[in-house]
XYZ file of C-alpha atoms in Angstrom:
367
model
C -1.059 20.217 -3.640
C 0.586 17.763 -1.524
C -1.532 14.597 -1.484
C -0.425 11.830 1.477
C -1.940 8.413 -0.267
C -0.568 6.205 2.454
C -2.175 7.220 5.995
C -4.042 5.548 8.908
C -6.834 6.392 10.990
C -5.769 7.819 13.720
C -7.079 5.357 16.656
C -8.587 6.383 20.506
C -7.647 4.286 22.914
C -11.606 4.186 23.616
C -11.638 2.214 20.172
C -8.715 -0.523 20.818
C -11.224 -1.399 24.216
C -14.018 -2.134 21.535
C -12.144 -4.530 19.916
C -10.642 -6.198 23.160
C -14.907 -6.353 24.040
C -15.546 -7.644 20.751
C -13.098 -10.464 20.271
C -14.182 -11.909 23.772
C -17.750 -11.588 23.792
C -18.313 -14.368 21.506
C -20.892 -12.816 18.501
C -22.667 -11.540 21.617
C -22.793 -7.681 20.465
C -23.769 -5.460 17.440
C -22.414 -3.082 15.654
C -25.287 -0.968 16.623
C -23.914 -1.480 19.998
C -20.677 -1.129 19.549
C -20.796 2.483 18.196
C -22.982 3.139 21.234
C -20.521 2.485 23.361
C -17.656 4.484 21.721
C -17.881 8.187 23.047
C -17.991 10.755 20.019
C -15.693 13.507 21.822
C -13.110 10.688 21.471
C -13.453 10.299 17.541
C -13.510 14.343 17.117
C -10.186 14.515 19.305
C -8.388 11.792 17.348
C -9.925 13.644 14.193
C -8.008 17.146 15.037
C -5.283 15.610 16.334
C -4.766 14.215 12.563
C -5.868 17.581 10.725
C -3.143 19.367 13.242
C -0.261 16.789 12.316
C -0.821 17.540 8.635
C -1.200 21.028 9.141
C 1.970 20.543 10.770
C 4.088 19.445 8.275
C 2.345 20.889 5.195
C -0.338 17.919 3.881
C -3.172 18.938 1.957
C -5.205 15.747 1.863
C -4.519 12.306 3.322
C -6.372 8.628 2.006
C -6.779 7.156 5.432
C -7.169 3.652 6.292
C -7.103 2.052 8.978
C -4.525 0.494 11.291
C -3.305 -2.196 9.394
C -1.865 -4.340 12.639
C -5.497 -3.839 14.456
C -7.437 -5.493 11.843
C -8.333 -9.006 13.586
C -7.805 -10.745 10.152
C -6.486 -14.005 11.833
C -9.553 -14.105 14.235
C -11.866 -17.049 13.543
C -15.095 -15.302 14.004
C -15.881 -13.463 10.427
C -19.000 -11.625 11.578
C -16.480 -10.452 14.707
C -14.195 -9.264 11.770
C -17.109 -7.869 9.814
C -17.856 -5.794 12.545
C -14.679 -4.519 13.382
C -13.762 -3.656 9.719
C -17.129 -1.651 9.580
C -17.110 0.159 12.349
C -13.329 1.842 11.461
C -14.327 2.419 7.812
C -17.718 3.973 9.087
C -15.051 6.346 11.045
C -13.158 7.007 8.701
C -16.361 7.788 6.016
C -17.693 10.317 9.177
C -13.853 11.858 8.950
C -14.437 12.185 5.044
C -17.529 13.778 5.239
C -16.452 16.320 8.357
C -13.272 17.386 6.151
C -13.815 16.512 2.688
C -11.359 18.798 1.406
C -8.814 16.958 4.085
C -9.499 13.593 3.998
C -10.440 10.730 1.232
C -11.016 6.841 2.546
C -9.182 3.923 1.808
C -10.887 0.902 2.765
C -10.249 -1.755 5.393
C -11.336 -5.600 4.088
C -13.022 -8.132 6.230
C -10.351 -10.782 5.415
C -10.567 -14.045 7.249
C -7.991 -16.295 6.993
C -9.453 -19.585 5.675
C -12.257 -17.864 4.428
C -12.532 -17.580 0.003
C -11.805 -13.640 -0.677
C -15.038 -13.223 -2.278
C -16.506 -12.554 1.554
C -14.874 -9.348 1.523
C -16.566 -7.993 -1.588
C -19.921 -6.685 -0.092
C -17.489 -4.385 2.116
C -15.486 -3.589 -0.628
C -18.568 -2.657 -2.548
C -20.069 -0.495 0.212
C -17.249 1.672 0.589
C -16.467 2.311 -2.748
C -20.014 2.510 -3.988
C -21.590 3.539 -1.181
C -18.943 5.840 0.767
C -17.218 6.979 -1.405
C -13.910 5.651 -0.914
C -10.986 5.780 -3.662
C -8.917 2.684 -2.867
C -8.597 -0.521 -0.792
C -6.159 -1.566 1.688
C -5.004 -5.263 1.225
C -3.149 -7.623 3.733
C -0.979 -10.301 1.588
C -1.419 -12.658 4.911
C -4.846 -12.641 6.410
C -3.226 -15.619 8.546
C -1.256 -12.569 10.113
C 1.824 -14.528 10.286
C 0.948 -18.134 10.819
C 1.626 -19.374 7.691
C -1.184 -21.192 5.928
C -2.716 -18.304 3.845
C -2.484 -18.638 0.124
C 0.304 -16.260 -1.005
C -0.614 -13.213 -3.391
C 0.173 -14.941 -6.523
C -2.068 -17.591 -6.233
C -5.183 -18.366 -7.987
C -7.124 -17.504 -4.149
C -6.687 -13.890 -5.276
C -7.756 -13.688 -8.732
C -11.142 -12.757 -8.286
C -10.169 -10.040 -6.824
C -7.598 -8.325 -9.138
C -10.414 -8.906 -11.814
C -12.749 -6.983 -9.537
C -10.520 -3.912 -8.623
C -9.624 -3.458 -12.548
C -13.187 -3.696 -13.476
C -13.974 -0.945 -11.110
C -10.865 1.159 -11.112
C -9.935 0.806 -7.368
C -6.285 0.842 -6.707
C -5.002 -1.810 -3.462
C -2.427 -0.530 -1.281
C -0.873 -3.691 -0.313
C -0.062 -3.595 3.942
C 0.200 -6.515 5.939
C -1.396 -6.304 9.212
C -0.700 -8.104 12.528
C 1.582 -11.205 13.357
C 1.026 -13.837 15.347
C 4.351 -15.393 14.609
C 7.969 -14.574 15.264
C 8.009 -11.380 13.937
C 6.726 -8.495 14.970
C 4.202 -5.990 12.875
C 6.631 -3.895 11.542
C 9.234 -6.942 10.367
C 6.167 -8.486 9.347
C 5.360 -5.551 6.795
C 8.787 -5.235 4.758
C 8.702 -9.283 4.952
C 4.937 -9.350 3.110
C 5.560 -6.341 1.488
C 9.274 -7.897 -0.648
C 6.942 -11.437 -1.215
C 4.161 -9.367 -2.575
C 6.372 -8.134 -5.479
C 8.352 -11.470 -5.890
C 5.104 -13.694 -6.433
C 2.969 -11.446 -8.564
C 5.723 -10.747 -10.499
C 5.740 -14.293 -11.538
C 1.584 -14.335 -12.374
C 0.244 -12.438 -15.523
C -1.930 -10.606 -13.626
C -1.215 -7.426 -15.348
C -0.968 -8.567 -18.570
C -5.001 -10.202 -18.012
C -6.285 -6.433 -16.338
C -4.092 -4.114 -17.835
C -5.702 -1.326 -15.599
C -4.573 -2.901 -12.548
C -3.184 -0.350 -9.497
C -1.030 -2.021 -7.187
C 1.120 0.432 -4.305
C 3.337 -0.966 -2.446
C 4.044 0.470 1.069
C 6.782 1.011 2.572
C 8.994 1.689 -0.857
C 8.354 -1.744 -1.549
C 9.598 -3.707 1.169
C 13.423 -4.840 0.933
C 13.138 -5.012 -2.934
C 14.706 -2.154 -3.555
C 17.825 -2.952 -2.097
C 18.072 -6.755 -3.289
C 17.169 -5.929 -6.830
C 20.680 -7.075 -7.749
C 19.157 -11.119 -6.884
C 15.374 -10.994 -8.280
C 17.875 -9.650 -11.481
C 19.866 -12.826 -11.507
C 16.921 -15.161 -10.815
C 14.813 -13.709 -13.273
C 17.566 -13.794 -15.778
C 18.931 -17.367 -14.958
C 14.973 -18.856 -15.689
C 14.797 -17.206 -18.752
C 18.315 -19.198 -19.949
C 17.045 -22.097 -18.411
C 13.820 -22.009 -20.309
C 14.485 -20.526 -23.798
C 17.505 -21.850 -25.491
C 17.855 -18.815 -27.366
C 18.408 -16.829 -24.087
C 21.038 -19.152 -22.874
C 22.781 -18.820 -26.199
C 23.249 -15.198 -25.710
C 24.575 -15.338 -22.434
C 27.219 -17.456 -23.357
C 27.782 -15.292 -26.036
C 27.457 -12.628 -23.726
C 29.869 -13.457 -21.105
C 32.658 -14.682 -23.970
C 32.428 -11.305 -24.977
C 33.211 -8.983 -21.885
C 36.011 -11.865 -21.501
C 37.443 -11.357 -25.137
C 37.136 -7.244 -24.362
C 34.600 -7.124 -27.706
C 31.718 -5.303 -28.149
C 28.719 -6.917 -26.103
C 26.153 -8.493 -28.174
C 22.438 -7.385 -28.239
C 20.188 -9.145 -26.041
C 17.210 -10.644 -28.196
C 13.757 -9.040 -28.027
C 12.301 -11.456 -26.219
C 14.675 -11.492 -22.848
C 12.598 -9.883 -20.362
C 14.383 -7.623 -17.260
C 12.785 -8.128 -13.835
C 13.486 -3.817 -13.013
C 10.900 -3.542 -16.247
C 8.443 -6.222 -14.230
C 9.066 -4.133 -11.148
C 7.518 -0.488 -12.764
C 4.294 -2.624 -13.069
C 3.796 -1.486 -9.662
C 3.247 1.399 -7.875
C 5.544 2.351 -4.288
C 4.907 5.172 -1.672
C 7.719 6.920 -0.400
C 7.535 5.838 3.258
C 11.103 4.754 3.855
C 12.299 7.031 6.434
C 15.356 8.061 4.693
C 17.120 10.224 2.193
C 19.852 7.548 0.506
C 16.567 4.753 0.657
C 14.727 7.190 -0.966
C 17.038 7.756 -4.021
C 17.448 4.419 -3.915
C 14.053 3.885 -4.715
C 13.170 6.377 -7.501
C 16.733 5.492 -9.186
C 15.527 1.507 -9.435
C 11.777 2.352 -10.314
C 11.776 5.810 -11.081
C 9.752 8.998 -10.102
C 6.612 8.305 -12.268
C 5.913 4.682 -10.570
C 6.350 6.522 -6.668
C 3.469 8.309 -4.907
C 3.931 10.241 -1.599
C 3.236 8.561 1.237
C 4.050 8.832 4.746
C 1.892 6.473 7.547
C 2.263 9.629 9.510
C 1.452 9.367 12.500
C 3.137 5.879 12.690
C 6.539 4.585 13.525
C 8.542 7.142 12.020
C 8.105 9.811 14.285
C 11.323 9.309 16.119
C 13.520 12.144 15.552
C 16.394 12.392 12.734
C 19.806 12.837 14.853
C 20.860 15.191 11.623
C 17.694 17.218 11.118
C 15.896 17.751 14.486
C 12.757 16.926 12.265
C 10.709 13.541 12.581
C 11.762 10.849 10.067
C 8.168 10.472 8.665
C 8.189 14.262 7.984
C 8.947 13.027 4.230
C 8.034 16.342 2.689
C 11.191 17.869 3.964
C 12.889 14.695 2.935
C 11.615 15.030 -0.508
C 12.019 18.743 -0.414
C 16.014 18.831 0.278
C 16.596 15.702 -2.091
C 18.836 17.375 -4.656
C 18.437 14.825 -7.095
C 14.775 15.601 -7.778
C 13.250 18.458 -9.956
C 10.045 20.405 -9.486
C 8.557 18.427 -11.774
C 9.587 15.134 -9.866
C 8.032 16.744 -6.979
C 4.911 17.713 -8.381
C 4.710 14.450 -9.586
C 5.360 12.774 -6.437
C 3.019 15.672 -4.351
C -0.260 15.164 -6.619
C -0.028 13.981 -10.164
C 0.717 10.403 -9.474
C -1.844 10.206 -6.589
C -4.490 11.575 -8.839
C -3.553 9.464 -11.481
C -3.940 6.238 -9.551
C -6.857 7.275 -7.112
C -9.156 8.241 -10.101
C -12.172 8.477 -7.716
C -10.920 11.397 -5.877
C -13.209 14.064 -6.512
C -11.716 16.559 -9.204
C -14.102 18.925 -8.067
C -12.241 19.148 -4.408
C -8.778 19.487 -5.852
C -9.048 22.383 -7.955
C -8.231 25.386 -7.597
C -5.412 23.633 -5.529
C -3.440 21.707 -7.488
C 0.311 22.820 -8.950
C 1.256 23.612 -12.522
C-alpha cells in the first residue's frame, strides 16, 4: 500500500477569493457565509483532480492538509484566522468522508502570531476528536517571516508537545507564508533546518517519550550540513564536561601518533543519534538527496511523502517524469530493498499516524 503522509488540499481558485473577501472585510462575515458563497462543483472538481493525480502515479491514500503558504497565520485578526483554518479543514473532513479509503486529514492550526498557542487547541481538538483527523500540521513561524515569533524550542511551545503526546497526534512541521525576504519555498527549508537545530537542544523527547515529529521536506538543509551540527554538538560537550575534552585530546594525539583511537566515554552524546528522534518525509525531489537522507537518518526514521501536487511537478531533464513523482524515485533507487520500500510505502506511516483506521487498510497493505 503506498501511503503519501505529506499532501495538501488541493485549492480552487473560487477558495483563494474567500480569503482575499475575508481578510478585507474586517470580522464582517461568517463562516456560515463564507461556505455559502463557495460553489460546491468547485470543491468536487479540485477533489477528482487530486484522486486522478494519485491514480496517476500509483498513491493509495494521501493525509491532506492544507496549503501551508495560504494559512493567514501572520494576520492580526484571530477570529479571521479561525475562520479560514475551519473552513479548509471542514474541506478537507468532506474529502475524507467522500473517499475514505483515499484520503485521511491532517489538520490546519489557527496560529496567530502574538497570540499564546493554547488558542489553537479547540481546533486541534475538533479535528482530531471530532473529524477524525490523524495528525496536525505545524508552522515553526506563525510571524510568517517577520521575525518576532518564539522559535520551536522555546518554552511558548511546550504545552503543546505535552498535548500531542498525551493524545498520540503526530505534527508535521511546515512553515507557511513569508512576509519577509524570502519567499515560501526558501522560507520552508530555512524553518524546516531551525526546527531540528532548536529542539534538538530542548528535552522535549526525553519529557514525552511518545512524541511524533516529521519533518518536511527531508528535513530542510540538515541533511547536507550534518558535518557542522556534528562539530557544534561535539565542541559543547568538551566545553562542558571535562571528561569529554579529555578524550578529545586524547583522541586527536592518537590519529597523530598512528595508534589505535581511544573509546569515546558513555556519556558523549552524537548529534546524528539526536537527529533519528525525528521523523522526515521523502519530499526532496531527487535521487542523490534522497540517499543522502536515509544514509544520515536511515530508512526506519523516513516516511513517504510527496506535496504532490506542489512545486515539484516540473519535469526531470533525465526521466521525462515529474520530480515529485517520488514513487519512481524510490522505486529505481538501487540502494533500497523491498523491505526499505515497504517500510517507506506503509509501515512507517502507519506506525506514526496511529489513528488511521486499521479497518480501511486491510486487505491492502504489503507483506
Amino acid at each position: 500500500m503506498i501511503i503519501d503522509s505529506h499532501a495538501h488540499l488541493v485549492t480552487p481558485l473560487s477558495l483563494l477569493g474567500i480569503r482575499a473577501g475575508l481578510e478585507v472585510s474586517g470580522g464582517q462575515h461568517s463562516l456560515k457565509w463564507l461556505q455559502a458563497m463557495l460553489p460546491q462543483s468547485d470543491l468536487d472538481a479540485a477533489m477528482e483532480k487530486n484522486i486522478a493525480t494519485m491514480d496517476d502515479v500509483g498513491t493509495d491514500m494521501q493525509i491532506i492538509s492544507p496549503r501551508p503558504f495560504t494559512l493567514m497565520h501572520s494576520h492580526n485578526r484571530f477570529d479571521d484566522v479561525d475562520m479560514w483554518i475551519r473552513l479548509q479543514n471542514d474541506i478537507i473532513h468532506a474529502n475524507v468522508e467522500k473517499y475514505p479509503k483515499r484520503f485521511r486529514g491532517m489538520a490546519a492550526l489557527p496560529q496567530v502570531n502574538g497570540m499564546p498557542i493554547e488558542t489553537a487547541f479547540a481546533e486541534l481538538d475538533r479535528c482530531i476528536n471530532e473529524l477524525g483527523f490523524v495528525g496536525i500540521l505545524l508552522n515553526p513561524d506563525p510571524s510568517e517571516g517577520k521575525g518576532d515569533s518564539p522559535h520551536i524550542g522555546e518554552e511558548y511551545w511546550y504545552p503543546l508537545w505535552e498535548k500531542l503526546a498525551e493524545m498520540d497526534v503526530p505534527a508535521l512541521i511546515h512553515s507557511a507564508g513569508c512576509c519577509g525576504r524570502e519567499t515560501y519555498d526558501e522560507h520552508f527549508a530555512t524553518e524546516e533546518s531551525m526546527a531540528i537545530t532548536k529542539l534538538s537542544h530542548t528535552d522535549i523527547f526525553e519529557r514525552h517519550p511518545g512524541l511524533k515529529i516529521i519533518v518536511s521536506h527531508g528535513g530542510g538543509a540538515i541533511p547536507y550540513q550534518i558535518g557542522r551540527w556534528r562539530s557544534h554538538w561535539l565542541m559543547t560537550q568538551a566545553s562542558e564536561n571535562p571528561a569529554i575534552a579529555a578524550f578529545f585530546k586524547d583522541l586527536q594525539a592518537a590519529a597523530k601518533a598512528g595508534r589505535p583511537l581511544p573509546q569515546a566515554p558513555d556519556e558523549l552524546v552524537i548529534f546524528d543519534d539526536v537527529l533519528k528522534k525525528f521523523y522526515f518525509d521523502t519530499d526532496v525531489h531527487d535521487p542523490e538527496s534522497m540517499k543522502l537522507l536515509f544514509g544520515k537518518v536511515g530508512v526506519d526514521r523516513c516516511l513517504f511523502g510527496t506535496e504532490r501536487p506542489g512545486s515539484g511537478g516540473g519535469i526531470d531533464l533525465k526521466t521525462g517524469r515529474p520530480m515529485d513523482d517520488l514513487k519512481f524515485t524510490i522505486d529505481n533507487l538501487d540502494t533500497l530493498t523491498d523491505e526499505d520500500r515497504r517500510k517507506l510505502y506503509q509501515d512507517n506511516a502507519l506506525k506514526v499516524f496511529t489513528r488511521i483506521p486499521r479497518e480501511i487498510v486491510e486487505g491492502r497493505l504489503d507483506g
